[in-house]
Structure formats: structure tokens, C-alpha cells
């Protein structure tokens, strides 16, 4: 009986308390801003009290409040908390939809400038296949990996570490290599203008300053007439931070990796100024033997927002670095000597010196100006410049390397070189059996690049808008070789025929491979060896787009026209006054269109199509490494089609995309697998088609799953012809047929499946894992492989499939308001899988030849890395 009285007493007190303090109710809906759909289980509290509730399955909530007005705090693990004011009217208030942003240093927390030229796709509106990696994921999972590897869980992206040197990673998008994927930083094109290539050693610091990276697969939505055959990668960096803050981080990893980084931003002052800077240093021994590297990162940004009409931002960033590299080895050699084998080093004066490497410094600067002309009109402009200085390091001698170039341990024998070099300057009769001297040289690639991109956007009404703009670029490149170390000589008689300096001129100056010093080197023409061929490239394009957008339907039509002029200069093969080639001018264009339809709040479908007529690259324009213009010169023709379906719910989102890209009249050039020559293919046609599926699920608070699968069919269509050159740029073979019809495109897995999850099992403590499986990976091929010289070739060699498991652990401790200490541990390839990431040759199994997992050991391959790890401590304030 006493217990019953206690229950009644408690109920009465509760009723009195509720009546006395509850004045009304507040209702609303909480959604994920990135998905646009409800967040079930979000916490909703009245600030300054313990009164609270959580959202239901549809993101709705009803909260009792005791005051006529106040502030509601809405939070969800992994998202930025938000405060919303309320005022009761008739005892109720509806605060509407509260959109929470993922908890990251990302675009929504930054005043973005150059927004008119940064073509970011919008979910459920832009009709393209797109994936976005945000700042928090980049900061946590990148570790001591390189930029391409943070995208490896993106559909149709394949990454490889190449030879394993710092910065030597590469990626493919839908089977197309980096030279045919467009990379942009804040709207600034950064692919090499002469060949479209990307060298990630130049961009070691890009992950430190990135707010987000968006992958637009296929022709994308960029308005520029750029080479987005496989896709467009938009890298959006920090610009003007809206509030003061920064971070300090130190990281250690396998093979003595050490990285230290600091970032600080003043935030936007009352007078509209903002300043930020990032400085960093990294170093490591490298995963493979004697692949040491080190470098720095700097980023300086100054922003000014004088009023609501204008915003300006100037930034300069760079990542000077030097790293060792290694040779290409057959599978047989790596099985005998180990997957980490490297013979490109030896002892010189008691110190280890590597005979192969890379050094470079490529600062870029840009000035962004956004002008909000009116409520309907805006103009965005970016002026940019880039100055690249550096090159690759290697040996140079008078004849081919002999066995005595290497000692009994297999390392380079510097004593062999120093001994004949000890007599000083080598001159006289050129007899290969007498002239065994070596030097270290660098193959220099310098450039000065200036450009401007401007875009005017006008909203005709609430549904129609158009924009027009232009893209101009001026590029000057220098290509030559110079001496790094004479190895005991007083000078070097290069034994090459220089039409302007003769065949007996001697160089006496050596140049440092310190990337900071190389930035300011000026090498006279009489100190250049082997070749000396600068180039000038001028590009100007105009573009326009018409867009229609309603809640249900959005569509765009866009086009661009460009003209490009190329001119080559050659100070070796031509007498003074005849150095210039003719100026070659080509016109290109593109047209693209797409439509997206939102069936309802959960379902949408889209379709897009486009055609490019793209000017050939400089490297494919001139024959025989001379000023001879390629008579078969023609624009490359790219046609793409894509369709997709998207689904969004409160706990699940998914996308399905199908695509086909045809690439005709392609020219391909590169280095031979022997490292002693070059090749060029002409008339190549490829057809890439496939299907992509990806999903995200949040079944419970703190638990998230992601996954994807990519199924591709990438093949050559028809045959081509080939020209082969030796290392001195002499033609070895010309016009030979190359039988490619039906051959699989190599260097990227055509089937990939990945699944990952993240679980926060205690507040601030979470674990994540990601598994990727690769199959239908084929070898690349070169003219030396011979398999494609006859009609009955056996096609591409299929490499063994493999799977990789990565995992991580994060502890995020809130020290105080806006101050967090984040501890992160990453382990990549947890199971220590041994796998071949790529094969540089395409040699099929022959009778009597040893095999490894079904492929011939005569193939030159790159093994992927085994188990690696890193641990970082970051203090954010």
C-alpha cells in the first residue's frame, strides 16, 4: 500500500512540475545537408536546460519547452551542431527544417571565392555521376599515402604506387590515364600543357590544404574545353575562413616516415580581411630499398571581402621535394632479390648516392575575384601562374652500361666510374671500349605558365540562367639535360652533335638537385647536353551554358570553342636562325547536354551526352624529336553517353550509373620498357563502357556503411601504326602495324568491388575499415612486346586478382569549446597481401618459361606495397 502511495505522490509532483514549467511545444525536422534526407536519432535540446528529445525515423521531433522563447541545440554524431531560435505563438512553434553539415573543415564553413569557375556538381540537380571526398576524411585517412589513393574507394578509380617512389603514384578513371583526366585546383587547370600528365611529387601538399575533392566521372559539368575524357577532379582548397582557427599535427609512419604540419587562419575580421598560412615538412626512407625522400609544403592565402558585392583572395602554394626512384625489373628479378629490390644506388665517398631520382618545385599562385553585380548577375575571375623547375636524375655515359657498372652485391659501382674519371677532362678519340666514364645528369623540365579563367552568370528568372566566359593560357617550356655530378671529371665532352656548338664542346658547370636551389637556376645553352628544345603553347577558349532548374526538373546545354597554337624550338639539330618550327594552330570544341528529373523526394534519374574535338598534345605534334610536323595530325574525337538513377531515404542512399565513351584518332607516346628509347602510336581508338553502383547507409546513430562496385569493358577498336625511337631520338622502326582490335585496355582493374564501415562505439572513439577487391586487371603494352605485330596476337595478359583491407582508429577528444585533440591510427593492407599492381610489359607464357600466379616471369612489373601504417596527433583550435 505504501508503494502505491509513493507512485501516486510521484505522479502528482511530476504533473505539477510539468504544469508549472512546460509552456508549449517546439516541432521541426532534422536532415543531412549532403544527402538532403532526414536524420533519425538526432539530439534536440533546449540550451541552458536538461530538456531534450531525439528525432524519429523521419527526422521529426516534438520538444516540450518551459519558456516562450529560447534556443534549440541540434546535434548528431559526425555532424556540426546547430543552434536555432524559437518563439512560441499560441503555445507552439515550428522551426522548420534544420540542415546539419558533416563535421568537417569543408566548403560550407568557408567563404568560397572563385565559385563561378569552380564547377562543383549539386546533388539531385547536376545530371552527372559524381563522388565527393570531404576534408575530414582526407585528414583522417590520407596518412602517409598520396593524393590518388584517397580516391581509391570511388567507383571506376584505380590507383597504383608505380615504382614506389614518393610522388610516383598514378590513377585511372574509367580506364583512362591521368593525362586524360582533367585536374583543377580552385578552377585552375594543372595538367601539363605539353602532354596532359600529372606528377604527384609536385603536389605533395595538396591534401593538407584541400577542403574537398570532387570526382566528376565522364565528361563532367566543367564549362572549360579541357581533357576530361575519363573525368574531372576538382580540388577546392582553403581560401577565406569565416572564423579564426587552425591545427598542429605530427605524424609518424613505416620506414621512418615523419611529417609535421601547422595551419592558422585569422578568420574574417570586421574590416573584411582574412589571412591564413600552412607550413609543413616531411621525410622518409621509402618503402622500397633506398627510396628516400623529403620535402616541404607552404600555403599562404590573403582574402578581402570589402562588402556584399566583392570578394578577393590571393594564394600561393608549393611543395618542393626530392625523392629517389628505381629501375624497372622483371618479375624473375623481383622474385629472386625481393619485391623491394633497388639497384639504383651505391657508395660514393662513404655516402649512399642514388643514381635515379626526381627533384621539383612548382609554386602556383592565383588571384580570385567574385563580383556580385546584382541579385541576378555575378562575375567570377581567376588569374593564375605556375613556375616549374626541376627534373629527373640519372646516369649518362658514352656507351651502354656494362656488367662492371654494378658490383658483386648488385648495386651501382661508383668506383668503376671514379677510376677512369680520375684523369680529369675526357677528350680525344671516341672509342666506346676506352670511354667508360660516367656522370650524373638531370633531364630538366622547366616551365612558366600564365592563365585566366572568367565566367559571367545571369539568372534570367527563377528557373532559367545562362553563363558565358573565356579561358586563356600562355605556356613556355624548356627541355634539356645538364650535369649534376662530374664524378671526378673536370668537365664533360658529351659526344653529341650540336649544330650550333659543334660536336666537341665541353660543359664545366654542375647544378644542384636541391629543389629550392633549382628554382633559381639559369642554365646557359653552352652548358646543356644531349638535347635542348623549348616550346611555346598558346590557348584561348570561349564557353557558354544555358541552364533550367526547378524542384523537379533540371537541364543544361553547354559548349566551348578553343584555338591552340604550338611551336617547337631546337638548338641542337638546327643551325642558328633555323631553330623555330612552323607554328601549328588547331581549333577544338565541345558540346554537352544533360537532364535530371526528381521523380519524388527519394528518386531521381538523369542522362547526359557530349562530344569533344580535342587538339593533340605538343608531344604528339612533332615527329622524330625534331621540328617536323606530324602529317597525320588530327584532333582526337571523344563521344560520351551516360545515364543514372539515384535513391535517397532517411537511412540509405544509392546511385546506379551506366556509361559509354568512345575515343578515336588517339595518339599515344611514351618511354620504352628498356628505358632506352621512346614510342609513338597513331590512329588508336578505344571504347570504354560499364556500370557503377555505390551506396551509403546510416542504420543507427554513429554507424555508417559505404560500398560500391564497378564493372567495365574497356577495349581497343581497330588497329593502329607505330614509330619507335632509340635513346638518342633516332627512328628505329616506322609505320609498322599495331594489331589492337579487341585488345583489353591495361593498367586499370575493370572490375572492382568495395565495402567499408565506420562505428563510433564511444563518444569520440570510432573504428573504420574498408575492403577492396580488384579483378580483370590487364597488363600495359609497348612496341618491344612484339605480341601486337601480327594479326593473331593473344591480346592483353591478365594479371592475378587481389584484395586489400585498410583499417583505422580515431579518438577525437573535445578539450574545450572549439579545441579538439584528434589521435588517428591507419593501417593499410592489413593482411599484408602480396600483389602485382601493374605490368609494364605484355609477355605471354611460353614453353619452358617460369611463371608466377599464371603469368610469365619475363614481364616487368610493379608489386604493390605490403602492410604499412601511420599514426598522427592533431590539435585543432
PDB file of C-alpha atoms in Angstrom, residues 660-796:
ATOM      1  CA  UNK A 660      29.957   4.567 -72.803  1.00  0.00           C
ATOM      2  CA  UNK A 661      32.899   6.643 -74.025  1.00  0.00           C
ATOM      3  CA  UNK A 662      34.407   6.336 -77.497  1.00  0.00           C
ATOM      4  CA  UNK A 663      37.850   7.829 -78.093  1.00  0.00           C
ATOM      5  CA  UNK A 664      39.016   7.967 -81.722  1.00  0.00           C
ATOM      6  CA  UNK A 665      42.097   9.250 -83.587  1.00  0.00           C
ATOM      7  CA  UNK A 666      44.186   8.999 -80.447  1.00  0.00           C
ATOM      8  CA  UNK A 667      47.989   9.410 -80.442  1.00  0.00           C
ATOM      9  CA  UNK A 668      49.973   7.668 -77.667  1.00  0.00           C
ATOM     10  CA  UNK A 669      53.624   8.254 -76.833  1.00  0.00           C
ATOM     11  CA  UNK A 670      55.984   7.276 -74.008  1.00  0.00           C
ATOM     12  CA  UNK A 671      59.217   5.580 -72.938  1.00  0.00           C
ATOM     13  CA  UNK A 672      60.177   2.024 -73.824  1.00  0.00           C
ATOM     14  CA  UNK A 673      60.281  -0.592 -71.084  1.00  0.00           C
ATOM     15  CA  UNK A 674      64.074  -0.824 -71.522  1.00  0.00           C
ATOM     16  CA  UNK A 675      64.379   2.835 -70.569  1.00  0.00           C
ATOM     17  CA  UNK A 676      66.484   3.354 -73.708  1.00  0.00           C
ATOM     18  CA  UNK A 677      64.034   4.718 -76.211  1.00  0.00           C
ATOM     19  CA  UNK A 678      60.580   6.060 -76.967  1.00  0.00           C
ATOM     20  CA  UNK A 679      57.481   5.085 -78.914  1.00  0.00           C
ATOM     21  CA  UNK A 680      54.528   6.691 -80.616  1.00  0.00           C
ATOM     22  CA  UNK A 681      51.253   5.039 -81.647  1.00  0.00           C
ATOM     23  CA  UNK A 682      48.904   6.698 -84.136  1.00  0.00           C
ATOM     24  CA  UNK A 683      45.276   6.066 -85.092  1.00  0.00           C
ATOM     25  CA  UNK A 684      44.305   4.435 -81.808  1.00  0.00           C
ATOM     26  CA  UNK A 685      40.598   4.001 -80.992  1.00  0.00           C
ATOM     27  CA  UNK A 686      39.184   2.905 -77.638  1.00  0.00           C
ATOM     28  CA  UNK A 687      35.671   2.138 -76.421  1.00  0.00           C
ATOM     29  CA  UNK A 688      35.022   2.195 -72.672  1.00  0.00           C
ATOM     30  CA  UNK A 689      31.663   1.203 -71.255  1.00  0.00           C
ATOM     31  CA  UNK A 690      30.406  -0.025 -67.912  1.00  0.00           C
ATOM     32  CA  UNK A 691      28.114   0.214 -64.916  1.00  0.00           C
ATOM     33  CA  UNK A 692      28.751   1.723 -61.477  1.00  0.00           C
ATOM     34  CA  UNK A 693      26.814   1.268 -58.228  1.00  0.00           C
ATOM     35  CA  UNK A 694      27.505   2.985 -54.912  1.00  0.00           C
ATOM     36  CA  UNK A 695      25.618   3.303 -51.635  1.00  0.00           C
ATOM     37  CA  UNK A 696      25.718   4.921 -48.195  1.00  0.00           C
ATOM     38  CA  UNK A 697      23.751   3.623 -45.204  1.00  0.00           C
ATOM     39  CA  UNK A 698      23.326   5.015 -41.678  1.00  0.00           C
ATOM     40  CA  UNK A 699      21.196   2.357 -39.919  1.00  0.00           C
ATOM     41  CA  UNK A 700      21.840   3.768 -36.434  1.00  0.00           C
ATOM     42  CA  UNK A 701      23.425   6.738 -34.752  1.00  0.00           C
ATOM     43  CA  UNK A 702      27.216   6.511 -35.010  1.00  0.00           C
ATOM     44  CA  UNK A 703      27.115   3.646 -37.530  1.00  0.00           C
ATOM     45  CA  UNK A 704      27.722   4.102 -41.242  1.00  0.00           C
ATOM     46  CA  UNK A 705      28.366   1.793 -44.177  1.00  0.00           C
ATOM     47  CA  UNK A 706      29.579   2.595 -47.681  1.00  0.00           C
ATOM     48  CA  UNK A 707      30.103   0.409 -50.696  1.00  0.00           C
ATOM     49  CA  UNK A 708      30.431   0.336 -54.452  1.00  0.00           C
ATOM     50  CA  UNK A 709      31.036  -1.864 -57.447  1.00  0.00           C
ATOM     51  CA  UNK A 710      32.369  -1.001 -60.900  1.00  0.00           C
ATOM     52  CA  UNK A 711      32.064  -3.299 -63.894  1.00  0.00           C
ATOM     53  CA  UNK A 712      33.829  -2.103 -67.034  1.00  0.00           C
ATOM     54  CA  UNK A 713      34.551  -3.295 -70.536  1.00  0.00           C
ATOM     55  CA  UNK A 714      37.437  -1.244 -71.908  1.00  0.00           C
ATOM     56  CA  UNK A 715      38.817  -2.359 -75.286  1.00  0.00           C
ATOM     57  CA  UNK A 716      40.683  -1.105 -78.338  1.00  0.00           C
ATOM     58  CA  UNK A 717      38.647  -0.893 -81.501  1.00  0.00           C
ATOM     59  CA  UNK A 718      40.537  -1.372 -84.779  1.00  0.00           C
ATOM     60  CA  UNK A 719      44.283  -1.312 -85.449  1.00  0.00           C
ATOM     61  CA  UNK A 720      46.966   1.396 -85.369  1.00  0.00           C
ATOM     62  CA  UNK A 721      50.540   2.115 -86.501  1.00  0.00           C
ATOM     63  CA  UNK A 722      53.717   2.689 -84.508  1.00  0.00           C
ATOM     64  CA  UNK A 723      57.050   4.530 -84.626  1.00  0.00           C
ATOM     65  CA  UNK A 724      59.940   3.589 -82.324  1.00  0.00           C
ATOM     66  CA  UNK A 725      62.971   5.738 -81.380  1.00  0.00           C
ATOM     67  CA  UNK A 726      66.204   4.924 -79.565  1.00  0.00           C
ATOM     68  CA  UNK A 727      67.501   6.901 -76.571  1.00  0.00           C
ATOM     69  CA  UNK A 728      69.222   9.398 -78.898  1.00  0.00           C
ATOM     70  CA  UNK A 729      65.898  10.087 -80.625  1.00  0.00           C
ATOM     71  CA  UNK A 730      66.787   8.194 -83.822  1.00  0.00           C
ATOM     72  CA  UNK A 731      63.997   6.337 -85.638  1.00  0.00           C
ATOM     73  CA  UNK A 732      64.347   2.564 -85.188  1.00  0.00           C
ATOM     74  CA  UNK A 733      61.055   1.458 -86.747  1.00  0.00           C
ATOM     75  CA  UNK A 734      58.374   3.442 -88.542  1.00  0.00           C
ATOM     76  CA  UNK A 735      54.900   2.681 -89.887  1.00  0.00           C
ATOM     77  CA  UNK A 736      54.717  -0.883 -88.588  1.00  0.00           C
ATOM     78  CA  UNK A 737      51.140  -2.047 -87.984  1.00  0.00           C
ATOM     79  CA  UNK A 738      49.909  -2.459 -84.453  1.00  0.00           C
ATOM     80  CA  UNK A 739      47.106  -5.030 -84.223  1.00  0.00           C
ATOM     81  CA  UNK A 740      44.929  -3.866 -81.349  1.00  0.00           C
ATOM     82  CA  UNK A 741      41.377  -4.723 -82.320  1.00  0.00           C
ATOM     83  CA  UNK A 742      39.612  -6.293 -79.323  1.00  0.00           C
ATOM     84  CA  UNK A 743      42.634  -5.967 -77.025  1.00  0.00           C
ATOM     85  CA  UNK A 744      41.784  -5.109 -73.421  1.00  0.00           C
ATOM     86  CA  UNK A 745      42.937  -1.711 -72.159  1.00  0.00           C
ATOM     87  CA  UNK A 746      45.555  -2.240 -69.468  1.00  0.00           C
ATOM     88  CA  UNK A 747      46.746  -0.635 -66.235  1.00  0.00           C
ATOM     89  CA  UNK A 748      43.346  -0.434 -64.511  1.00  0.00           C
ATOM     90  CA  UNK A 749      41.100  -3.081 -62.931  1.00  0.00           C
ATOM     91  CA  UNK A 750      37.905  -3.416 -64.966  1.00  0.00           C
ATOM     92  CA  UNK A 751      36.050  -4.995 -62.059  1.00  0.00           C
ATOM     93  CA  UNK A 752      36.201  -3.539 -58.565  1.00  0.00           C
ATOM     94  CA  UNK A 753      34.057  -4.041 -55.503  1.00  0.00           C
ATOM     95  CA  UNK A 754      34.482  -2.258 -52.206  1.00  0.00           C
ATOM     96  CA  UNK A 755      32.709  -2.106 -48.864  1.00  0.00           C
ATOM     97  CA  UNK A 756      33.527  -0.145 -45.732  1.00  0.00           C
ATOM     98  CA  UNK A 757      32.090   0.819 -42.398  1.00  0.00           C
ATOM     99  CA  UNK A 758      32.598   3.231 -39.527  1.00  0.00           C
ATOM    100  CA  UNK A 759      31.283   2.843 -35.980  1.00  0.00           C
ATOM    101  CA  UNK A 760      31.538   5.271 -33.080  1.00  0.00           C
ATOM    102  CA  UNK A 761      31.222   2.910 -30.128  1.00  0.00           C
ATOM    103  CA  UNK A 762      32.096   5.560 -27.523  1.00  0.00           C
ATOM    104  CA  UNK A 763      31.731   9.317 -27.772  1.00  0.00           C
ATOM    105  CA  UNK A 764      34.712  10.492 -29.820  1.00  0.00           C
ATOM    106  CA  UNK A 765      36.128   6.978 -30.275  1.00  0.00           C
ATOM    107  CA  UNK A 766      35.475   5.281 -33.606  1.00  0.00           C
ATOM    108  CA  UNK A 767      36.815   2.472 -35.745  1.00  0.00           C
ATOM    109  CA  UNK A 768      36.602   2.091 -39.514  1.00  0.00           C
ATOM    110  CA  UNK A 769      37.599  -0.455 -42.125  1.00  0.00           C
ATOM    111  CA  UNK A 770      37.483  -0.704 -45.884  1.00  0.00           C
ATOM    112  CA  UNK A 771      37.943  -3.732 -48.159  1.00  0.00           C
ATOM    113  CA  UNK A 772      38.592  -3.517 -51.922  1.00  0.00           C
ATOM    114  CA  UNK A 773      38.716  -6.399 -54.401  1.00  0.00           C
ATOM    115  CA  UNK A 774      40.224  -5.986 -57.887  1.00  0.00           C
ATOM    116  CA  UNK A 775      39.798  -8.247 -60.912  1.00  0.00           C
ATOM    117  CA  UNK A 776      40.045  -8.097 -64.717  1.00  0.00           C
ATOM    118  CA  UNK A 777      43.303  -6.175 -64.460  1.00  0.00           C
ATOM    119  CA  UNK A 778      45.394  -6.358 -67.639  1.00  0.00           C
ATOM    120  CA  UNK A 779      48.984  -5.542 -68.499  1.00  0.00           C
ATOM    121  CA  UNK A 780      50.051  -2.488 -70.389  1.00  0.00           C
ATOM    122  CA  UNK A 781      51.949  -2.998 -73.627  1.00  0.00           C
ATOM    123  CA  UNK A 782      54.832  -1.456 -75.567  1.00  0.00           C
ATOM    124  CA  UNK A 783      56.302  -1.987 -79.070  1.00  0.00           C
ATOM    125  CA  UNK A 784      59.052  -4.179 -77.631  1.00  0.00           C
ATOM    126  CA  UNK A 785      56.451  -6.764 -76.640  1.00  0.00           C
ATOM    127  CA  UNK A 786      56.020  -7.951 -80.250  1.00  0.00           C
ATOM    128  CA  UNK A 787      52.694  -9.668 -79.451  1.00  0.00           C
ATOM    129  CA  UNK A 788      50.805  -6.964 -81.335  1.00  0.00           C
ATOM    130  CA  UNK A 789      52.924  -7.023 -84.508  1.00  0.00           C
ATOM    131  CA  UNK A 790      50.898  -9.879 -86.029  1.00  0.00           C
ATOM    132  CA  UNK A 791      47.131 -10.214 -86.593  1.00  0.00           C
ATOM    133  CA  UNK A 792      46.921 -13.380 -84.493  1.00  0.00           C
ATOM    134  CA  UNK A 793      48.110 -11.743 -81.257  1.00  0.00           C
ATOM    135  CA  UNK A 794      46.983 -13.212 -77.975  1.00  0.00           C
ATOM    136  CA  UNK A 795      45.708  -9.956 -76.521  1.00  0.00           C
ATOM    137  CA  UNK A 796      46.476  -8.496 -73.128  1.00  0.00           C
TER     138      UNK A 796
END
